[in-house]
Coordinates of C-alpha atoms (C1' of nucleotides) in Angstrom, one line a residue:
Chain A
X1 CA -19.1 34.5 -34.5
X2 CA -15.4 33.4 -34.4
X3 CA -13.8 36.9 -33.2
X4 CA -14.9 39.2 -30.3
X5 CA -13.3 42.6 -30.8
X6 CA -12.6 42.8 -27.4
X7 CA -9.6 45.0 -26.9
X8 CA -6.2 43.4 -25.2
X9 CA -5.3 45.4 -22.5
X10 CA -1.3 44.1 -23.2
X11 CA 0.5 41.8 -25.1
X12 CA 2.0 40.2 -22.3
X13 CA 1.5 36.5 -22.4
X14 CA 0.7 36.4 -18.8
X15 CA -2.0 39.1 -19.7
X16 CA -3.1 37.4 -22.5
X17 CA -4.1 34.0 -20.8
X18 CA -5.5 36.0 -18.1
X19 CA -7.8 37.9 -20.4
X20 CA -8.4 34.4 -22.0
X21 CA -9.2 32.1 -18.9
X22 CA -8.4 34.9 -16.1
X23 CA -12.3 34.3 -14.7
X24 CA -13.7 32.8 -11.7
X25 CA -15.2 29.8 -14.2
X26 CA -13.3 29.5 -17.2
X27 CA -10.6 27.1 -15.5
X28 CA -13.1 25.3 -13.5
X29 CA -14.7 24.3 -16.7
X30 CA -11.6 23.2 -18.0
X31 CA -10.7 21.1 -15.2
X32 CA -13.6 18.9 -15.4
X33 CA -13.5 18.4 -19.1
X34 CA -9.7 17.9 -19.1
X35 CA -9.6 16.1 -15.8
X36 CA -13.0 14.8 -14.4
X37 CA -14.4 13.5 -17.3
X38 CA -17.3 16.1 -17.4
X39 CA -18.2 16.9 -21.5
X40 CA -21.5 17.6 -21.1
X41 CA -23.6 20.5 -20.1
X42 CA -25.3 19.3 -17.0
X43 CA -22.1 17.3 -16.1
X44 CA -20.4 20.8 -16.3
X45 CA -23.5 22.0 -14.2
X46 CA -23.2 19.2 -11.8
X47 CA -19.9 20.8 -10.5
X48 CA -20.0 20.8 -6.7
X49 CA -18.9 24.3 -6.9
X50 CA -22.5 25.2 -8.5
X51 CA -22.1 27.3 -11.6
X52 CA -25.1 28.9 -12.8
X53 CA -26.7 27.8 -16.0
X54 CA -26.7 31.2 -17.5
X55 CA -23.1 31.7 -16.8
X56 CA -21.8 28.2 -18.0
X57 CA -23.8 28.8 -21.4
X58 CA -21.8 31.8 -21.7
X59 CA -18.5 30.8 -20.7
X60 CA -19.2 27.7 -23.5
X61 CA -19.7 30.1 -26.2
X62 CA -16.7 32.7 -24.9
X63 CA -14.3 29.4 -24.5
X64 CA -15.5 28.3 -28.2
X65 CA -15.2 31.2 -29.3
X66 CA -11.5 31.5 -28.4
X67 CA -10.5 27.9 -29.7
X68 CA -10.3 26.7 -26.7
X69 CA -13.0 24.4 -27.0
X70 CA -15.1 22.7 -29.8
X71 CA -18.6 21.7 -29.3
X72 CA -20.0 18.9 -31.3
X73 CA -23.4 17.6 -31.1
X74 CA -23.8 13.8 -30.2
X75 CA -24.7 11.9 -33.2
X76 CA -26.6 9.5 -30.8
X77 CA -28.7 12.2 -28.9
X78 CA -29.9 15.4 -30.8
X79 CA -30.1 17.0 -27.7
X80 CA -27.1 17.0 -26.6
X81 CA -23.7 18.5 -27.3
X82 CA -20.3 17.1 -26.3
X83 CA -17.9 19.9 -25.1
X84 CA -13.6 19.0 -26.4
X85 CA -10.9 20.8 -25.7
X86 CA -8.9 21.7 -28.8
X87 CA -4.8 21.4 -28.8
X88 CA -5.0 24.9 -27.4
X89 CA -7.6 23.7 -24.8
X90 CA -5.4 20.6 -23.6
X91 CA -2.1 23.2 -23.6
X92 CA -4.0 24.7 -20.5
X93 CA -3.8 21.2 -18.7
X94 CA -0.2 22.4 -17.3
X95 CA -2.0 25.6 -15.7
X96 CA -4.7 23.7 -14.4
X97 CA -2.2 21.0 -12.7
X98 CA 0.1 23.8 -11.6
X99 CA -2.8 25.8 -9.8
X100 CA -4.3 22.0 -8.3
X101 CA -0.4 21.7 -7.1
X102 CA -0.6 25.2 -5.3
X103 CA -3.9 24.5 -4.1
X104 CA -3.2 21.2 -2.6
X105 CA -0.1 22.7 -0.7
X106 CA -1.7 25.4 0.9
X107 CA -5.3 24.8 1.5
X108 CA -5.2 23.3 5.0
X109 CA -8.5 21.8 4.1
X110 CA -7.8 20.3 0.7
X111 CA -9.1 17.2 -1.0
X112 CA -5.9 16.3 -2.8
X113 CA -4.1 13.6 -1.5
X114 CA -1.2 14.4 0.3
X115 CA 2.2 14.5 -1.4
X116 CA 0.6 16.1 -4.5
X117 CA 2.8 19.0 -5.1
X118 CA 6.0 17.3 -3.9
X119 CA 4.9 15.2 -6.6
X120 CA 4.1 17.2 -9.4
X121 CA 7.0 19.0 -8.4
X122 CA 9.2 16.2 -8.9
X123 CA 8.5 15.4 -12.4
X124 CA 6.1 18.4 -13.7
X125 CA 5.9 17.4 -17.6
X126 CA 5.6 13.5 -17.1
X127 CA 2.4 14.5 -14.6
X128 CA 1.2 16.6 -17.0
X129 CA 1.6 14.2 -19.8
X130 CA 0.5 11.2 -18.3
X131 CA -3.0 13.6 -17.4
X132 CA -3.2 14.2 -21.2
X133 CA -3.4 10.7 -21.9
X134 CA -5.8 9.5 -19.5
X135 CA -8.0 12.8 -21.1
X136 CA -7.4 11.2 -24.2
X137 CA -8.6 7.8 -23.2
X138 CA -11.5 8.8 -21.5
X139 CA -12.9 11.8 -24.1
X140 CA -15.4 10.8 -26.2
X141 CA -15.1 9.9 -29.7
X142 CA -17.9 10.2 -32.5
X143 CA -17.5 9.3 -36.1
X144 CA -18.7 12.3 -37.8
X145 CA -18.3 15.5 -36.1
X146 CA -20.3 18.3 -36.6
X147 CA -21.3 22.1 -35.4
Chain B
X1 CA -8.1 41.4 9.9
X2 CA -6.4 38.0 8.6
X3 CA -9.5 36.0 8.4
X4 CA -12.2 37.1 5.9
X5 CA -15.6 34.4 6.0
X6 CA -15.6 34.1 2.4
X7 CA -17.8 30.6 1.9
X8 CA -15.3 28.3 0.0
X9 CA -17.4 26.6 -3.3
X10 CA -15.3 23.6 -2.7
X11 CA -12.0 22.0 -1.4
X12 CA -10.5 21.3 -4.3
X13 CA -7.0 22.3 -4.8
X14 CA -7.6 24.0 -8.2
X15 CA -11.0 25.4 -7.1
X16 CA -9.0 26.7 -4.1
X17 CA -6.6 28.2 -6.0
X18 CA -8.9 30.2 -8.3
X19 CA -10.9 31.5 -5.3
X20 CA -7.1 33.0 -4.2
X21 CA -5.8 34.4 -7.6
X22 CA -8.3 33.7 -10.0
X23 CA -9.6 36.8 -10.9
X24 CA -8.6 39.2 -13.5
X25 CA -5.9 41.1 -11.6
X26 CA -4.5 39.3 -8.9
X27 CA -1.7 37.1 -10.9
X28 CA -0.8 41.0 -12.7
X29 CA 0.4 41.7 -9.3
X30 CA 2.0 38.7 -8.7
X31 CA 3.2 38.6 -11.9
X32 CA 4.8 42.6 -11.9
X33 CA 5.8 41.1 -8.1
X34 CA 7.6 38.1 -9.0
X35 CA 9.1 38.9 -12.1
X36 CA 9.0 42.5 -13.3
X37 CA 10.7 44.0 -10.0
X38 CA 7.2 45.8 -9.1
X39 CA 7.2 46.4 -5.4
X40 CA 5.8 49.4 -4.5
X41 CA 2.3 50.8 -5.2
X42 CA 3.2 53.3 -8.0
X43 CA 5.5 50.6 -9.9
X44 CA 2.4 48.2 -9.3
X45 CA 0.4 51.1 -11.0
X46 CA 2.6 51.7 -13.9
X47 CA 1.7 47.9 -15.4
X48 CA 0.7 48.6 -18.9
X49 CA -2.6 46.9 -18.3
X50 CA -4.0 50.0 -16.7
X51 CA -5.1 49.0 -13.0
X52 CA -7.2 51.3 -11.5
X53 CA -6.0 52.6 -7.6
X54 CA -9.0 51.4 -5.6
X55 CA -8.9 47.6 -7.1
X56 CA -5.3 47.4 -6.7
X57 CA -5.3 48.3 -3.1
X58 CA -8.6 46.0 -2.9
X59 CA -6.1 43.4 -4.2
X60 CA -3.0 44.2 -2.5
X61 CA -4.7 44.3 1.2
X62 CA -6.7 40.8 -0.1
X63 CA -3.5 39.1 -1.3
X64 CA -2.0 40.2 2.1
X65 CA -4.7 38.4 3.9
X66 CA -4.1 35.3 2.4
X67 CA -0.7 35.2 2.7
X68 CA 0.0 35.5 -0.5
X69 CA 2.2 39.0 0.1
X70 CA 3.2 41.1 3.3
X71 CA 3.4 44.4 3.2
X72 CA 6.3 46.1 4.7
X73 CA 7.0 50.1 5.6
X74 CA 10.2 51.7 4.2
X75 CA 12.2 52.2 6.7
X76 CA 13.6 55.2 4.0
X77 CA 10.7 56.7 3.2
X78 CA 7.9 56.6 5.4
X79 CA 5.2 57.0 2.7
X80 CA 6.3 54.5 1.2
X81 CA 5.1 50.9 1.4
X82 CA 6.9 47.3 -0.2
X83 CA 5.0 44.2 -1.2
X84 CA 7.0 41.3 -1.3
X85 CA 5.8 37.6 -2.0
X86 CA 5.6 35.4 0.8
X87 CA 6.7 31.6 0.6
X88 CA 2.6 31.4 -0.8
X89 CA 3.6 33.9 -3.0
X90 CA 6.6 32.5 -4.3
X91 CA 4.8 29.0 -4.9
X92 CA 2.6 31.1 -7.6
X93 CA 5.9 31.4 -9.8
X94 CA 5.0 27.9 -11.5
X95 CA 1.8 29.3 -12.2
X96 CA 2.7 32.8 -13.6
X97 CA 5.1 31.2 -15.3
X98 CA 2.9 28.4 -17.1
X99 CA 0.2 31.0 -17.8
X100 CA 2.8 33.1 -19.9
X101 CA 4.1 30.0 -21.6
X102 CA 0.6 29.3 -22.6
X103 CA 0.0 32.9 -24.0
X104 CA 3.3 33.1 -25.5
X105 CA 2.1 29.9 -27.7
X106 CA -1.4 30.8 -28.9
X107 CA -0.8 34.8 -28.8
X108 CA -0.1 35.6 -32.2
X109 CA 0.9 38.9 -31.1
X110 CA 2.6 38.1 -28.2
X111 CA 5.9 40.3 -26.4
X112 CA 7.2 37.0 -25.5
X113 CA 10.2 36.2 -27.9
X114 CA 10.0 32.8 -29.7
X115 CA 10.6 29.9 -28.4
X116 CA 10.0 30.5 -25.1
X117 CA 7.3 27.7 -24.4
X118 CA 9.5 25.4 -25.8
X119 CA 12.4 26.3 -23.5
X120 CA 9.7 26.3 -20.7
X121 CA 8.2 22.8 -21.6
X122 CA 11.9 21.4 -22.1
X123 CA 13.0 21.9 -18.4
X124 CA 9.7 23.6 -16.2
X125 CA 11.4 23.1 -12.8
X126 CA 14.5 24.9 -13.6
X127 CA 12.8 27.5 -15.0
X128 CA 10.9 28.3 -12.5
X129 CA 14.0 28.0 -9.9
X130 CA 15.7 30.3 -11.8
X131 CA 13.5 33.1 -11.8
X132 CA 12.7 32.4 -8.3
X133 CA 16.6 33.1 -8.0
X134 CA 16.2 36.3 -10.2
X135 CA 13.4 37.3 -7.7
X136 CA 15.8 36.8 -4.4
X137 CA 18.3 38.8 -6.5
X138 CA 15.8 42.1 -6.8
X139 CA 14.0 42.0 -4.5
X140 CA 14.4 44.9 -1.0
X141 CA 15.7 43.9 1.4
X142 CA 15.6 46.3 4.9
X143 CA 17.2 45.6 7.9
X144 CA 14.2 46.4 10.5
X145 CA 11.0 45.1 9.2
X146 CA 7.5 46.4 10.1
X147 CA 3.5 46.2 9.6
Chain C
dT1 C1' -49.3 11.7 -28.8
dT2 C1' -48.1 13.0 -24.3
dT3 C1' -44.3 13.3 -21.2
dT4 C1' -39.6 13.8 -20.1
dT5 C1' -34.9 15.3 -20.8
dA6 C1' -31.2 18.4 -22.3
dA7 C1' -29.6 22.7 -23.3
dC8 C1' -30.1 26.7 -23.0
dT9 C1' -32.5 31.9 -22.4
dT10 C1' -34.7 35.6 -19.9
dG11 C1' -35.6 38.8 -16.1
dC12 C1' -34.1 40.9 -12.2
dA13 C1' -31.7 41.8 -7.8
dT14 C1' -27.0 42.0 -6.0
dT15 C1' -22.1 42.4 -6.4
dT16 C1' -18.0 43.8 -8.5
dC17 C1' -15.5 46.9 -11.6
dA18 C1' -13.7 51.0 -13.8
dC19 C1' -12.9 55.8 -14.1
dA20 C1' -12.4 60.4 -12.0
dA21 C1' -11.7 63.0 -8.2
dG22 C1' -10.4 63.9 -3.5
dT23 C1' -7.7 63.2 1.0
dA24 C1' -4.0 62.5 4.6
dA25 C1' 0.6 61.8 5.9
dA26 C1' 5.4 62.1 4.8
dC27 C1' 9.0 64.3 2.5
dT28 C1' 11.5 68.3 -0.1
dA29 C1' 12.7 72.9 -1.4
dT30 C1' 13.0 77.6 -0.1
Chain D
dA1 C1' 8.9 77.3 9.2
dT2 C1' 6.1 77.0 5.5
dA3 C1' 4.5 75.9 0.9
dG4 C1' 4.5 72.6 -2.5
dT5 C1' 5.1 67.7 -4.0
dT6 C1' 4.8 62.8 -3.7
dT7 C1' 2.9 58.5 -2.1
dA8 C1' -0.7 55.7 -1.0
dC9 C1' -4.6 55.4 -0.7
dT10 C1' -10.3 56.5 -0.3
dT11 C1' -14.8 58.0 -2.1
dG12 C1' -18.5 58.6 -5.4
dT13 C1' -20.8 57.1 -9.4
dG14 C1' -22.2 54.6 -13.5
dA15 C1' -21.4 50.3 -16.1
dA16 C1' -20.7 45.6 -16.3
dA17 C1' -20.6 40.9 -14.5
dT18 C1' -22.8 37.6 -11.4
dG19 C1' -26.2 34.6 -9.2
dC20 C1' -30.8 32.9 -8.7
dA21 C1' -35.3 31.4 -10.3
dA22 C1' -38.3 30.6 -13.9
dG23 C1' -39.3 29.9 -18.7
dT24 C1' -38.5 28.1 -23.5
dT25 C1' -37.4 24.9 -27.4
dA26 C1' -36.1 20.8 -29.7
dA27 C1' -35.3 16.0 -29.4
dA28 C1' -36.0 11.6 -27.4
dA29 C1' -38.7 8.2 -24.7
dA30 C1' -43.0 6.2 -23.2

DNA sequence: TTTTTAACTTGCATTTCACAAGTAAACTAT
DNA sequence: ATAGTTTACTTGTGAAATGCAAGTTAAAAA
């Protein structure tokens, strides 16, 4: 199943990737695969903020779904899948760095080191690309793709 | 009340950030806040995305606590209330912005006209300064401020 | 061939959401 | 002064999403 029939409640871009990734999950998932190295199911379960299994199974599928993601199954391991983003998966890296930039500034509590959003503030798109390549270098890569 | 006890999942800036704003209609405020000249409670309610009464007011009185807006009387109109972004709600700019750059791209039916993530990739920071300036430029101001 | 591992799936209680309707205070018109 | 209107909510109710625990299946390892 490629398409959901889901009706858009606008055309607004800001609508749109809210109805796409606008969920209490769908951005933390996308975090750890495009910034914590996490392409696995039970690394995506091992996220301290504790998903449940049920729910990351079904933002998997909804994130596939919407070509967000690609899941390929390890060529190595039967059992296991390997969760990529696609080009319009890695696009969200700027929304992910942008909200980790907001987050470090005002959470008096954060974990981000300080002078984070002074520095991605400074130069936003050579933080962003320089995170896309150390995605890039880290992802796994199979010979034959499947699924 | 200022302080709600909601358990935070984690500290990390991005996982922060979605506990603020990351549900399905906070960011439509922000976003009818910060760049449509929404203020007040009927304009909020007029967003073509249809937000029911009780969760925007659930959402308004929420971002309020966070810091994220204040709410102000009119001094004009006695009924009426404004909700203007605080310096926390300013800072969300980059993020409304980069979410509508996203949809813009992979919306095939997007409002957006083309080429706007292009002109928002070429020069993020100045983008996001000048709407900031666009916001200053709209939004109420009232000489006696209150609640 | 038995056991373990990985990736889900199912059932169920709790929470959140959406829609419709109702209410109270402030303003406007007569 | 009073009746009607406007604004900003609040309340009630059913539907949907979420969270937790336990169960299932297929593949790999022992």
């Amino acid at each position: 199943m490629v398409h959901k029939d889901i009706p858009q409640r606008s055309h607004c871009p800001v609508n749109y990737a809210l109805e796409a990734v606008g969920d209490r999950w769908s951005l933390i998932v996308m975090r750890d695969i495009l910034l914590n190295g996490k392409f696995r199911f039970r690394d995506l379960m091992g996220a301290e903020e504790n998903i449940a299994s049920n729910i990351l199974s079904e933002r998997l599928t909804r994130l596939a779904s919407l070509g967000i993601i690609k899941k390929i199954r390890d060529p190595d391991d039967g059992r296991q899948f390997v969760y990529l983003a696609t080009a319009k998966g890695e696009a969200l890296m700027g929304v992910v760095l942008e909200l980790g930039s907001w987050g470090a500034e005002f959470d008096p509590k954060t974990d981000a080191p300080p002078g984070t959003p002074d520095n991605y503030r400074a130069d936003r798109s050579a933080i962003i690309t320089g995170a896309l390549e150390a995605y890039h270098a880290m992802k796994p890569r199979f010979s034959n793709k499947q699924e």
